[in-house]
Short mmCIF file of C-alpha atoms and ligand atoms in Angstrom, two decimals:
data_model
loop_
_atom_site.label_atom_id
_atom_site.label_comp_id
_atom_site.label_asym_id
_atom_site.label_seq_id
_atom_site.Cartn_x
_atom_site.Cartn_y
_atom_site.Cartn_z
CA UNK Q 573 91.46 83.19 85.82
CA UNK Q 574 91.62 86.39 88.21
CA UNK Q 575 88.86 87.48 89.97
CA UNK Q 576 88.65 91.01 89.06
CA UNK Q 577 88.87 93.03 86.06
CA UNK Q 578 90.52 96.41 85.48
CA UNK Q 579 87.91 99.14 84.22
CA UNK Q 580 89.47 102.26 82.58
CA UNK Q 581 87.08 105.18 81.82
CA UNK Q 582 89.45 107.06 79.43
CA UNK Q 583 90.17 110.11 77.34
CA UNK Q 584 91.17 112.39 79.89
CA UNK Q 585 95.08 113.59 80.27
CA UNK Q 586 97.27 112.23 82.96
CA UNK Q 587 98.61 115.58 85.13
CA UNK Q 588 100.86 115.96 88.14
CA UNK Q 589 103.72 114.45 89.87
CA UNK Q 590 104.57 110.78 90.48
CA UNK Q 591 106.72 108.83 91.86
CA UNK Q 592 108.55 105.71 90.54
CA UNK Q 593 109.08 102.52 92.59
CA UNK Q 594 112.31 100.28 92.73
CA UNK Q 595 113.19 98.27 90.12
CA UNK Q 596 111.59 94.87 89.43
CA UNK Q 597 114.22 93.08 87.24
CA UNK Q 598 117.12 94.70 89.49
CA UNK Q 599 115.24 93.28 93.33
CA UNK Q 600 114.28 89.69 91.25
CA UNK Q 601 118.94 89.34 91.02
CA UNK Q 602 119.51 90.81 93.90
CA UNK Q 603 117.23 89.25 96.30
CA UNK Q 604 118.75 85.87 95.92
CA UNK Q 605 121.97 87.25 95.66
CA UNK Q 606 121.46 87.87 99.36
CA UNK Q 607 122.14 84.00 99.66
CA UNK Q 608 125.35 84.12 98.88
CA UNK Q 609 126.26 86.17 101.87
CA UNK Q 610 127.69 85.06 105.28
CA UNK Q 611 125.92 87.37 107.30
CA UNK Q 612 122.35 89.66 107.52
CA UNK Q 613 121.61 91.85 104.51
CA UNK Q 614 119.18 94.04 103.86
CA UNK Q 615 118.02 95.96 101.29
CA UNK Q 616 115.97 98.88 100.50
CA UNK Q 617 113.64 100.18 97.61
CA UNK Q 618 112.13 96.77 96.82
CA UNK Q 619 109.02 96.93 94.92
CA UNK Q 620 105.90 95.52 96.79
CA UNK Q 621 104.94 93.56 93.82
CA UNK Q 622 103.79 89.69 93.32
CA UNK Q 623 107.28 88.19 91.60
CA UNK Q 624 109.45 89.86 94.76
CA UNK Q 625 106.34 87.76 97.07
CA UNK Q 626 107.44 84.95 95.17
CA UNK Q 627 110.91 85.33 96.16
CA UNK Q 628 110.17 85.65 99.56
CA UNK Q 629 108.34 82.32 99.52
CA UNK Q 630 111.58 80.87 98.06
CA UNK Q 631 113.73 81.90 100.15
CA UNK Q 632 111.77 80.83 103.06
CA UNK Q 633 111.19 77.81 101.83
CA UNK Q 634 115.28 77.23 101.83
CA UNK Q 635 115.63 78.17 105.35
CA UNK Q 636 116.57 82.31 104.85
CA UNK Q 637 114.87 84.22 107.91
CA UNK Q 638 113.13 86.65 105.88
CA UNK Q 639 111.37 89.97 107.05
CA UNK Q 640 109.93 92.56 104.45
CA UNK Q 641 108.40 95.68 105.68
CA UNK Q 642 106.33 96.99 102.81
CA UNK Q 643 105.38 99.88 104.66
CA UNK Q 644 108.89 100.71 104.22
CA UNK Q 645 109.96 98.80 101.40
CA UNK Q 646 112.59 97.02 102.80
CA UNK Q 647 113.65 93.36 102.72
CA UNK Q 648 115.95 92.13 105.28
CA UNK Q 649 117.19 88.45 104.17
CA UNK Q 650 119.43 86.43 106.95
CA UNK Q 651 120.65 83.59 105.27
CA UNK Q 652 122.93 81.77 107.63
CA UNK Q 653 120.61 78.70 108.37
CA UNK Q 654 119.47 78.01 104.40
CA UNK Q 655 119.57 74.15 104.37
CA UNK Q 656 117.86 73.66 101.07
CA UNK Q 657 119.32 73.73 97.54
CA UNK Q 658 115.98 72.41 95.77
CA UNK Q 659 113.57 74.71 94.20
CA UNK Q 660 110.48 72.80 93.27
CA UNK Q 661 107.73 73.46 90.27
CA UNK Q 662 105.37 74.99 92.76
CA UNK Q 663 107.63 77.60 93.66
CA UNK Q 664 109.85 77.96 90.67
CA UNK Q 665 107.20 78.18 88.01
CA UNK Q 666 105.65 81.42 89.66
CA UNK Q 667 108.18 83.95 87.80
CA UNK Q 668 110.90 83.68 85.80
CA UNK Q 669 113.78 84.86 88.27
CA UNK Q 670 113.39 81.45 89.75
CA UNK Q 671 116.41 80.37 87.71
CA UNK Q 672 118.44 82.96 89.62
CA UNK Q 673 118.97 80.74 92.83
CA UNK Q 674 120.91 78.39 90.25
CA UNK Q 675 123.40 80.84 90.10
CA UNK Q 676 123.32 81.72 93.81
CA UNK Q 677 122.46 78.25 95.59
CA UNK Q 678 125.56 76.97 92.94
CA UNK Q 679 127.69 79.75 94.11
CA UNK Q 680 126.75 79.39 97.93
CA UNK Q 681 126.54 75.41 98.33
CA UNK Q 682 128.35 73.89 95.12
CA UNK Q 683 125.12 72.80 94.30
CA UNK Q 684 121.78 73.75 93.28
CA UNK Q 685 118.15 71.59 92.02
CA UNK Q 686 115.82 74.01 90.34
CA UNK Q 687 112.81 73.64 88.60
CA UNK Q 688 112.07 75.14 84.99
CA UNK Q 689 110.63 78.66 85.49
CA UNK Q 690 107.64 80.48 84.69
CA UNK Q 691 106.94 84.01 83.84
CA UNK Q 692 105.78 86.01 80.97
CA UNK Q 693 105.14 83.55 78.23
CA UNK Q 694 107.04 85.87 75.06
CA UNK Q 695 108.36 83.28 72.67
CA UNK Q 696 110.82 80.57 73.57
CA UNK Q 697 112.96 81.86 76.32
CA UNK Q 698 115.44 78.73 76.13
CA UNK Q 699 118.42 78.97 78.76
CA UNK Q 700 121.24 77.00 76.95
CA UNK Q 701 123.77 80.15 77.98
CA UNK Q 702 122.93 79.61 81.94
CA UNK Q 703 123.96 76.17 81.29
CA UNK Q 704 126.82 76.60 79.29
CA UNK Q 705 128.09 79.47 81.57
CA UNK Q 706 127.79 77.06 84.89
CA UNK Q 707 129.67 74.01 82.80
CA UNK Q 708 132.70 76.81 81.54
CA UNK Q 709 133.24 77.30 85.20
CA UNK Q 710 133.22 73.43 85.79
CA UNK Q 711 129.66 72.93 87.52
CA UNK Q 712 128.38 69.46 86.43
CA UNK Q 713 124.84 70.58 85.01
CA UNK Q 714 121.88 67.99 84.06
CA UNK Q 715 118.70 69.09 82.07
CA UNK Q 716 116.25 66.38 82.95
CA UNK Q 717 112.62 66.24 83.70
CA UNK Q 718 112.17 70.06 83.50
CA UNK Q 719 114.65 70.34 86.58
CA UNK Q 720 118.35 71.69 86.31
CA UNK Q 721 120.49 70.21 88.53
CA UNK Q 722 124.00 72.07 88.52
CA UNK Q 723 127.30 70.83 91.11
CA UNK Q 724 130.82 71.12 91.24
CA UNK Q 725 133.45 72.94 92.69
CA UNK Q 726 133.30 76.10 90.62
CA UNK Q 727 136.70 77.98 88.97
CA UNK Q 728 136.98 80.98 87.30
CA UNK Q 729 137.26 80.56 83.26
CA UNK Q 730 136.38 82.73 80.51
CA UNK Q 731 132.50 83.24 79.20
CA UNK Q 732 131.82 83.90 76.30
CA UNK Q 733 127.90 84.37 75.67
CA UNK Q 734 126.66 83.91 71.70
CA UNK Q 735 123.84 86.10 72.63
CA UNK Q 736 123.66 89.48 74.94
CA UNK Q 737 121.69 87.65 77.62
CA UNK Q 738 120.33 89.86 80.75
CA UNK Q 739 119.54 86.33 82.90
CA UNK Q 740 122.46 84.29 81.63
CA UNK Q 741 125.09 87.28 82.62
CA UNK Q 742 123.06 87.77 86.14
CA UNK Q 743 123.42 83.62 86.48
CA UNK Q 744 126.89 83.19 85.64
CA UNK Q 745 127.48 86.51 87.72
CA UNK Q 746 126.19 85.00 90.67
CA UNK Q 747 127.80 81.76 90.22
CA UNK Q 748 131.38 83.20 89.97
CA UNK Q 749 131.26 85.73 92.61
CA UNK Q 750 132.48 83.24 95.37
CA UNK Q 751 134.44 80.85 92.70
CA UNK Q 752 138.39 80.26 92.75
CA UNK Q 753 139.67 82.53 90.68
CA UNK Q 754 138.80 85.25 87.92
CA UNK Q 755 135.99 84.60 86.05
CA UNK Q 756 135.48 86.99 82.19
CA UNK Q 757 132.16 87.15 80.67
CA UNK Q 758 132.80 88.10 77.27
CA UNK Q 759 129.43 90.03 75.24
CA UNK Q 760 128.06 90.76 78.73
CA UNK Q 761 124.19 92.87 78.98
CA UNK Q 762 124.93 96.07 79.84
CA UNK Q 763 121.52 96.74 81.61
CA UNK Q 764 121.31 99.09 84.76
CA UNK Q 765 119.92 95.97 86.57
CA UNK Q 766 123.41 94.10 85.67
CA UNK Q 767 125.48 97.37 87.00
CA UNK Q 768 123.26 97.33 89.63
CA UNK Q 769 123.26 93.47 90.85
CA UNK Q 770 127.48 94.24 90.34
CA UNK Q 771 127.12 97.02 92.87
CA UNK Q 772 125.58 95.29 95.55
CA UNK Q 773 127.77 91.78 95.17
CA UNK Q 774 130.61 94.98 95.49
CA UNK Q 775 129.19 96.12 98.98
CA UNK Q 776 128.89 92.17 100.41
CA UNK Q 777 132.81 92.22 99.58
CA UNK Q 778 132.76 90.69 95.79
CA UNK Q 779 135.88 91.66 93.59
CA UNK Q 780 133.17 92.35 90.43
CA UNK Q 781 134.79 95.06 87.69
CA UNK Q 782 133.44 96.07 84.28
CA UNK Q 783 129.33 95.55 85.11
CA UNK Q 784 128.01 98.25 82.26
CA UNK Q 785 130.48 97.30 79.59
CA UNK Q 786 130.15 93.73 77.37
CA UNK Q 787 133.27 92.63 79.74
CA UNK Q 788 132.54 92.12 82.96
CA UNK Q 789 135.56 90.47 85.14
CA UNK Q 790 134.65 89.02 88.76
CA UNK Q 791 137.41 87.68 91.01
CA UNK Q 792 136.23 85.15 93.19
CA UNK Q 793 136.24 85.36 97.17
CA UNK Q 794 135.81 83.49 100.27
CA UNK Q 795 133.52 85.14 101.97
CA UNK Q 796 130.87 87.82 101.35
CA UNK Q 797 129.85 89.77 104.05
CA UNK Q 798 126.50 91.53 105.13
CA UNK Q 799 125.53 94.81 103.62
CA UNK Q 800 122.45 97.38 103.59
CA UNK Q 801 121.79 97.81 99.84
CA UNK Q 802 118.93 100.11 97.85
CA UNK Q 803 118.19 99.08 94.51
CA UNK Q 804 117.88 101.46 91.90
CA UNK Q 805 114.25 103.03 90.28
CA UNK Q 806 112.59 100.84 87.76
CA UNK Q 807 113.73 102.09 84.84
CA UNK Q 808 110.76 100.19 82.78
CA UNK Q 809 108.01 101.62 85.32
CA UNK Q 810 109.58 104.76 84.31
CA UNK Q 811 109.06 104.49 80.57
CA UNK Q 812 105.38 103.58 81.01
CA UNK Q 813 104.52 105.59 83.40
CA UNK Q 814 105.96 108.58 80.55
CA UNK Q 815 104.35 106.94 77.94
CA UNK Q 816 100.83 107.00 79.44
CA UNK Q 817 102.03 111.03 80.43
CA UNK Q 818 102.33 111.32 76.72
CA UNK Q 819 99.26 109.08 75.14
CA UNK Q 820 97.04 110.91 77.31
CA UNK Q 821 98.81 114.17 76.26
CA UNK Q 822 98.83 115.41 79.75
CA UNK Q 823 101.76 117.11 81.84
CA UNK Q 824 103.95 114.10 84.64
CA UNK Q 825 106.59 115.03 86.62
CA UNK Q 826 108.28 111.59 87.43
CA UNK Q 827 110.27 111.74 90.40
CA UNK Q 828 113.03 109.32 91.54
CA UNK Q 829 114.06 108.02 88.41
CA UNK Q 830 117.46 107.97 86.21
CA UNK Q 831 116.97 109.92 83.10
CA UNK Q 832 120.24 108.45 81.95
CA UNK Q 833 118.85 105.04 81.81
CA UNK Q 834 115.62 105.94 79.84
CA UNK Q 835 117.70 108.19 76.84
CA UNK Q 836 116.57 105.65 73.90
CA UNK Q 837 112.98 106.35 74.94
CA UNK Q 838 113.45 110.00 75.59
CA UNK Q 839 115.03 110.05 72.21
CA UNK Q 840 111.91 108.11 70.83
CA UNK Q 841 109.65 110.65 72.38
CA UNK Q 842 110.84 113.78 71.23
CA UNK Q 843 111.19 112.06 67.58
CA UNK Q 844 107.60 112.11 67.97
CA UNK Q 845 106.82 115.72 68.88
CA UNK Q 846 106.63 114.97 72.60
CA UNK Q 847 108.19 117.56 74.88
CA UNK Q 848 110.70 115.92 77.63
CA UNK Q 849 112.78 117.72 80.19
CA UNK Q 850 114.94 116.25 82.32
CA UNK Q 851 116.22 117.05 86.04
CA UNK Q 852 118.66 115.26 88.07
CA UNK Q 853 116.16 112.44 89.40
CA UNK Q 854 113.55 113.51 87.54
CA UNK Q 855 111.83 113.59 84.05
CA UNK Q 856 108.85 116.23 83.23
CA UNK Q 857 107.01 114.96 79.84
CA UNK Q 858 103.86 116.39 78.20
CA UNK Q 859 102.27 117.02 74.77
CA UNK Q 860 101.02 119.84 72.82
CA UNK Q 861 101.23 119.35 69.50
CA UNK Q 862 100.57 116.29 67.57
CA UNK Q 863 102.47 112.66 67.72
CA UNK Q 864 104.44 111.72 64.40
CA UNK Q 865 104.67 108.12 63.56
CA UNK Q 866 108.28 106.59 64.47
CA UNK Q 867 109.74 103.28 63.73
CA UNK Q 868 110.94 101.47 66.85
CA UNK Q 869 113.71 98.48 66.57
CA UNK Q 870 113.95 96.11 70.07
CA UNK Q 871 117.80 96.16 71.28
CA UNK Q 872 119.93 95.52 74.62
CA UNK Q 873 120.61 98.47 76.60
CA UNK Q 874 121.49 101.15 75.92
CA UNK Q 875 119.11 100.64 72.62
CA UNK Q 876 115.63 101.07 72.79
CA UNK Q 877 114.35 98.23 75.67
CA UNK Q 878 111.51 95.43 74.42
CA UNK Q 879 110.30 95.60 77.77
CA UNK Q 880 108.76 98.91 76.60
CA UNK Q 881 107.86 98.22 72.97
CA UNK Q 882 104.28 97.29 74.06
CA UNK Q 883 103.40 100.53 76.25
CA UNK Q 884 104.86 102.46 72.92
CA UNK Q 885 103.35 100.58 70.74
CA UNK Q 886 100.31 101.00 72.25
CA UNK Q 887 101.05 104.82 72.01
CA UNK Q 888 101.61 104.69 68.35
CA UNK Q 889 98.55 103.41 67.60
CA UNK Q 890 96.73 107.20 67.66
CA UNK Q 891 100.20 108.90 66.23
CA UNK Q 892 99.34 110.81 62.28
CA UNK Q 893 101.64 107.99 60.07
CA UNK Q 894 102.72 104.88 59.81
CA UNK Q 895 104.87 103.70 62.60
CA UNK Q 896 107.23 100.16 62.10
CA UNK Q 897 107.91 98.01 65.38
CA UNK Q 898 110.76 95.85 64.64
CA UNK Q 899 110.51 93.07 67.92
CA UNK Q 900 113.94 91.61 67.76
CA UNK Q 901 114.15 89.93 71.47
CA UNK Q 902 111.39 88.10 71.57
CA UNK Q 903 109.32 86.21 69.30
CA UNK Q 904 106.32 86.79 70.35
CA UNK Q 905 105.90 90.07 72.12
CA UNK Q 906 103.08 91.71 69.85
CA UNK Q 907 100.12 89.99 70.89
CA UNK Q 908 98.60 92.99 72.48
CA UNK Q 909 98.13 94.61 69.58
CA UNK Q 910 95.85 91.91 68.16
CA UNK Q 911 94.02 93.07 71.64
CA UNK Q 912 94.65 97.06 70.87
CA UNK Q 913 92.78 96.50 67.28
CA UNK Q 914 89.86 95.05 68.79
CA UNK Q 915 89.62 98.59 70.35
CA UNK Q 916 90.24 100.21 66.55
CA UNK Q 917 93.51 100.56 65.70
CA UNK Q 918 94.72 99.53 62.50
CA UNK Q 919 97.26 97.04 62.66
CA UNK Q 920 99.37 94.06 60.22
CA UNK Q 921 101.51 91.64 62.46
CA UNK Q 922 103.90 90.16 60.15
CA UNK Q 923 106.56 87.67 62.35
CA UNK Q 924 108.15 90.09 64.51
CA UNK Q 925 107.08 93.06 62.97
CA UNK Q 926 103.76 95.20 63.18
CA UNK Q 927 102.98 98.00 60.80
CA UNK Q 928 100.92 100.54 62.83
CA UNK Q 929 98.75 103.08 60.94
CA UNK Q 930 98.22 105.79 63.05
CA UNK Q 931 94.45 106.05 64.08
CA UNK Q 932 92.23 109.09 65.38
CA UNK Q 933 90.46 107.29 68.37
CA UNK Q 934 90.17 104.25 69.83
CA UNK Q 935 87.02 102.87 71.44
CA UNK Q 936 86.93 101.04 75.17
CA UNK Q 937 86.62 97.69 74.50
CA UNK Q 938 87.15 93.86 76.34
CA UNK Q 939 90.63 92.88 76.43
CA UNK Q 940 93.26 90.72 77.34
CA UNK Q 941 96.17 90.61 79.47
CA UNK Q 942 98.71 87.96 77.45
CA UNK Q 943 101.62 88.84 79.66
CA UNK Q 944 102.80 91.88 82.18
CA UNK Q 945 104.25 94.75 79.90
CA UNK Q 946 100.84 93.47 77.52
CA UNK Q 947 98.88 94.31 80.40
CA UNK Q 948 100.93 97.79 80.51
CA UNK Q 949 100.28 98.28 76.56
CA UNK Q 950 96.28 97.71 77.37
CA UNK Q 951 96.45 100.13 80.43
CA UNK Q 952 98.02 102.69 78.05
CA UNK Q 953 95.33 101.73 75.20
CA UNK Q 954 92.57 102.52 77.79
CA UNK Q 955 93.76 105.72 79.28
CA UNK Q 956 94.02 107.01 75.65
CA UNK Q 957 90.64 105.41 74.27
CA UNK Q 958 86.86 106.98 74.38
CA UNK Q 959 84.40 105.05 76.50
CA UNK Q 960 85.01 101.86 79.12
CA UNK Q 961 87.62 99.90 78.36
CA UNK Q 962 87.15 96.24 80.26
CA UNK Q 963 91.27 94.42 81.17
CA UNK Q 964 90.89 90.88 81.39
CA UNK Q 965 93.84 88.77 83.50
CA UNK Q 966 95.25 92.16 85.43
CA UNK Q 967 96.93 89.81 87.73
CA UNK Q 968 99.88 90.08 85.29
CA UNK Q 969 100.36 94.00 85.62
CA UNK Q 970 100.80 93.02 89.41
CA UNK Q 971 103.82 91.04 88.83
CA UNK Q 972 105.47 94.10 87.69
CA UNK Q 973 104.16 97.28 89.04
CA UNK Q 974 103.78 98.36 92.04
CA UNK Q 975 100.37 100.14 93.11
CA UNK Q 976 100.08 101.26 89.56
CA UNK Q 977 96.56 101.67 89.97
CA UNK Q 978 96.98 104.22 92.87
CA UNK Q 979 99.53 105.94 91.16
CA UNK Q 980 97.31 106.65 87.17
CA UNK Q 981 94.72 107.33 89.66
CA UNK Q 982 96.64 110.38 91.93
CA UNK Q 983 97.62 111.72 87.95
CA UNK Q 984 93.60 112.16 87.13
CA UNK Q 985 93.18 108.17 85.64
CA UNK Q 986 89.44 106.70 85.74
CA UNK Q 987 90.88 103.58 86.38
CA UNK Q 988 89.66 100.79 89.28
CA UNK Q 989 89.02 97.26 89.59
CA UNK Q 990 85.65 95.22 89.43
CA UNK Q 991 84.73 91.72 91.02
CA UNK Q 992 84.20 88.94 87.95
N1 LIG W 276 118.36 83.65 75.12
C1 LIG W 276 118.85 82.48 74.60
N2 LIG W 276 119.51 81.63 75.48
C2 LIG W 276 119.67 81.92 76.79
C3 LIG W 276 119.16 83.11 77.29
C4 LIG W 276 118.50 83.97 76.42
O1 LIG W 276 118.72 82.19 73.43
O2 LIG W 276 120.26 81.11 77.50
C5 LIG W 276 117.66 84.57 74.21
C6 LIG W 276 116.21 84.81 74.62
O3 LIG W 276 115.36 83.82 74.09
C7 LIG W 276 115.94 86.17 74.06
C8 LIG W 276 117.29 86.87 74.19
O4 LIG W 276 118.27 85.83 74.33
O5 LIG W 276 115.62 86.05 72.71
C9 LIG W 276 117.42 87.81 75.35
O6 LIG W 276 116.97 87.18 76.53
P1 LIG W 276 117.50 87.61 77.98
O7 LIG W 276 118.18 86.43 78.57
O8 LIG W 276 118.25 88.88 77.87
O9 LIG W 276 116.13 87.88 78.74
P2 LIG W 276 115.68 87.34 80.16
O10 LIG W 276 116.83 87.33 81.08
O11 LIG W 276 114.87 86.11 79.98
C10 LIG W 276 115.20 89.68 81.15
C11 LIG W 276 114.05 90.34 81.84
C12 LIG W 276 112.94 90.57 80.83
C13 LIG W 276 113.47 91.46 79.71
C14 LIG W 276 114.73 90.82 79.09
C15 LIG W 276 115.38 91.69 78.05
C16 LIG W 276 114.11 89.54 84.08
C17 LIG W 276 113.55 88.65 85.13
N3 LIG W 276 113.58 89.47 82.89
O12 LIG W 276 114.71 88.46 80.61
O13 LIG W 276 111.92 91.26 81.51
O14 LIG W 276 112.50 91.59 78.71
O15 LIG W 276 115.69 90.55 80.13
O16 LIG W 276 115.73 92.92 78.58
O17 LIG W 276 115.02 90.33 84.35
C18 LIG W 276 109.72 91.97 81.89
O18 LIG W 276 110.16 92.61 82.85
O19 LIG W 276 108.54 92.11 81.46
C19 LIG W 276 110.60 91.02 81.23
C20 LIG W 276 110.16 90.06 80.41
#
C-alpha cells in the first residue's frame, strides 16, 4: 500500500513545452548489458525512475561498482569485479527486467541463477521463448522452484521465436553477443529499444547486424570493450505525454523525442481530428475541433504499441462515437477502464476487447492504479475529468516515468500528491 495518493484537480488544457526523458524499456536492456563488458561503461540519458533503482541494487549486489548521477542522468557501471551470478526473489521480483541478467550473467560467466520476475501484473507473461532461445544456443536451462538456472558453453545457432517477443529477442541478444559463432534470431521485435540495445552492444565491440528488421544476426566475440552510450527518448513517455496534450485539448511542444518512432500514434491522432506537427526532435500536438471515435488494434512495432492503449483508451472515453480497443498482447491490460467508468464513462469489456461509447464528461472520482501504463490511463482520465479525481497505488506510475508530476504540472496540470 503506498503512502500517498495522487490528487488531480482537472478540466483545464495542458499548454507549453516539455521535455521527454530517456527511455525506460531501452535503460532496463541496456543497463545489464553493461555486464557483459570488460572494461568501464557508462551511459547517458537514463531515466531517474524506480525499475532503473532496482537495477542498480542488482548490479551492486553482483559486485558491479556502480555510480549514477541523477543530477545528470548518467550511470557509470564498472563491472570487472562482478563475482555473483545469483539473482534472488528479493531483488528479482521488483521489475520485470530482472530476467535480463539471464541473458547477460549467461553471456558473461556461462552461467546465470535468477529468480522469477515481477513487474506489471498484465495477463500471463510466461517466458518459454527465453528458455528455448538459451537451450538453441546450448545453455543447460532448469525451471525449478520459481528460479531459472541457465549454464553451458554457449554457440551460435539459429532462433526462431513462435511469437514477436520484445524480452525473449533482448535475452537471447544478450546471451549470443559474446557466444562462438553467429547466432540468427528469426521473427525478431523490431522495437526502437531492440535497435537501440543492438547499438550500444555495437559500440562495446559486438558484431550485432539486422536489429530493426525480424532478422537480427549477431556474431559472437571475445571481448567487449568499454563505451560511453546515451539511450534513446522514451518513446512511450512520449505518447502519453501527447495524449494528455490532446485529452486536455491544450497546445505541447514535446521536445527530445523521435517522431519516427511514435507514427502509429500520430496516425491514430489525426484519425481523430487531433492536429500533430512534427519537427526533427520534436512533436507539437493540440486540439480544436472535436475527437472522433477510432478503433485501436494492439501490435509489435511499428503497429500501434499496447504500452499506450491505456493512456488512449483513456482518451477515447470523451471522443463523439463508439471507439473499439482490440488488446492483442496482453490478456489483461483493460482493467483501468473498469476504474475510468467509475468516473462515468461508458464502457463493455468483453475478453480483450472494450467497446467505448464516447462520453461528454467525466467526474473526479477514487481510483486505482492496477499496473504502470493503468496508472498513466487514470492520470489522463483525471486531467480530462471535472472535479478531484483521488489515484490510489501511484507508486506504479513511478516505475515508469520520470518526474511526471513536475512535468503535467510546468504544462498548467492541478496535479500533486497527498499523505494517506
Ligand atoms: N510471450 C510468450 N512467451 C515468451 C515471451 C512472451 O508467450 O517467452 C508473450 C507474452 O505473454 C505476450 C507477448 O508474447 O503476450 C509479447 O510479450 P513480450 O515478450 O514482447 O513483452 P515483454 O518483453 O514481457 C516488453 C515491455 C513491456 C511491453 C512489451 C510489449 C519491458 C521490460 N517490458 O515486455 O512494457 O508492454 O514488451 O511491447 O521492456 C511497460 O513498459 O509498461 C511494459 C509492460
Amino acid at each position: 500500500m503506498d503512502n500517498y495518493k495522487l490528487l488531480i484537480n482537472g478540466g483545464k488544457p495542458l499548454i507549453g513545452e516539455t521535455f521527454v526523458s530517456g527511455g525506460k524499456n531501452t535503460s532496463v536492456a541496456v543497463i545489464p548489458a553493461a555486464l557483459l563488458s570488460d572494461d568501464v561503461c557508462t551511459i547517458e540519458n537514463v531515466p531517474d525512475i524506480e525499475d532503473v533503482r532496482v537495477l542498480y541494487d542488482i548490479l551492486t549486489m553482483l559486485g558491479a561498482k556502480v555510480d549514477f548521477d541523477r543530477q545528470n542522468r548518467r550511470m557509470v557501471i564498472d563491472p570487472r569485479e562482478v563475482n555473483g551470478t545469483k539473482v534472488d526473489h528479493r531483488y528479482a521480483s521488483r521489475m520485470r527486467a530482472s530476467y535480463y541478467l539471464i541473458g547477460a550473467l549467461l553471456g558473461r560467466f556461462g552461467e546465470a541463477e535468477v529468480a522469477y520476475p515481477g513487474g506489471c501484473a498484465i495477463g500471463s507473461r510466461p517466458f518459454d521463448l527465453h528458455i528455448k532461445g538459451f537451450q538453441a544456443l546450448g545453455a543447460q536451462v532448469e525451471d525449478r522452484s520459481a528460479v531459472i538456472s541457465a549454464k553451458g558453453k554457449l554457440v551460435g545457432a539459429n532462433v526462431f521465436f513462435d511469437r514477436i517477443t520484445v524480452g525473449g529477442t533482448i535475452n537471447v541478444m544478450l546471451a549470443a553477443a559474446k557466444a562462438e559463432g553467429t547466432t540468427i534470431l528469426h521473427n525478431a521485435a523490431k522495437e526502437p529499444h531492440i535497435v537501440d540495445l543492438a547499438n550500444f552492444l555495437n559500440s562495446m565491440g559486438a558484431k550485432v547486424k539486422g536489429a530493426g528488421t525480424d532478422t537480427i544476426r549477431i556474431r559472437g566475440v571475445n571481448r567487449l570493450h568499454g563505451s560511453t552510450y546515451a539511450v534513446i527518448p522514451d518513446q512511450i513517455e512520449t505518447g502519453t505525454l501527447m495524449i494528455a496534450a490532446a485529452a486536455t485539448r491544450g497546445d505541447v511542444t514535446i521536445r527530445g523525442c523521435i517522431p519516427t518512432h511514435m507514427e502509429a500514434l500520430t496516425a491514430k491522432l489525426l484519425e481523430m481530428g487531433v492536429l500533430v506537427s512534427e519537427l526533427d526532435d520534436a512533436i507539437r500536438v493540440r486540439t480544436v475541433g472535436a475527437h472522433r471515435a477510432v478503433n485501436v488494434k494492439t501490435q509489435e512495432y511499428p503497429g500501434f504499441p499496447t504500452d499506450l492503449q491505456q493512456p488512449m483508451s483513456a482518451m477515447l472515453c470523451m471522443a463523439k462515437g463508439t471507439s473499439i480497443i482490440n488488446e492483442t498482447i496482453f490478456e489483461t491490460r483493460l482493467k483501468h477502464l473498469n476504474e475510468i467508468a467509475r468516473m462515468g464513462a461508458h464502457v463493455r469489456i468483453l475478453d480483450q476487447t472494450a467497446i467505448i461509447d464516447g462520453v461528454d464528461e467525466l467526474y473526479g472520482a477514487p481510483v486505482t492504479c492496477t499496473d504502470l501504463r493503468a496508472g498513466a490511463a487514470l492520470v489522463v482520465a483525471g486531467l480530462m475529468a471535472k472535479g478531484t479525481t483521488e489515484i490510489y497505488e501511484p507508486s506504479f506510475i513511478a516505475r515508469g516515468y520520470e518526474h511526471i508530476e513536475e512535468k503535467l504540472r510546468s504544462l498548467g496540470a492541478d496535479i500533486r500528491r497527498e499523505s494517506l
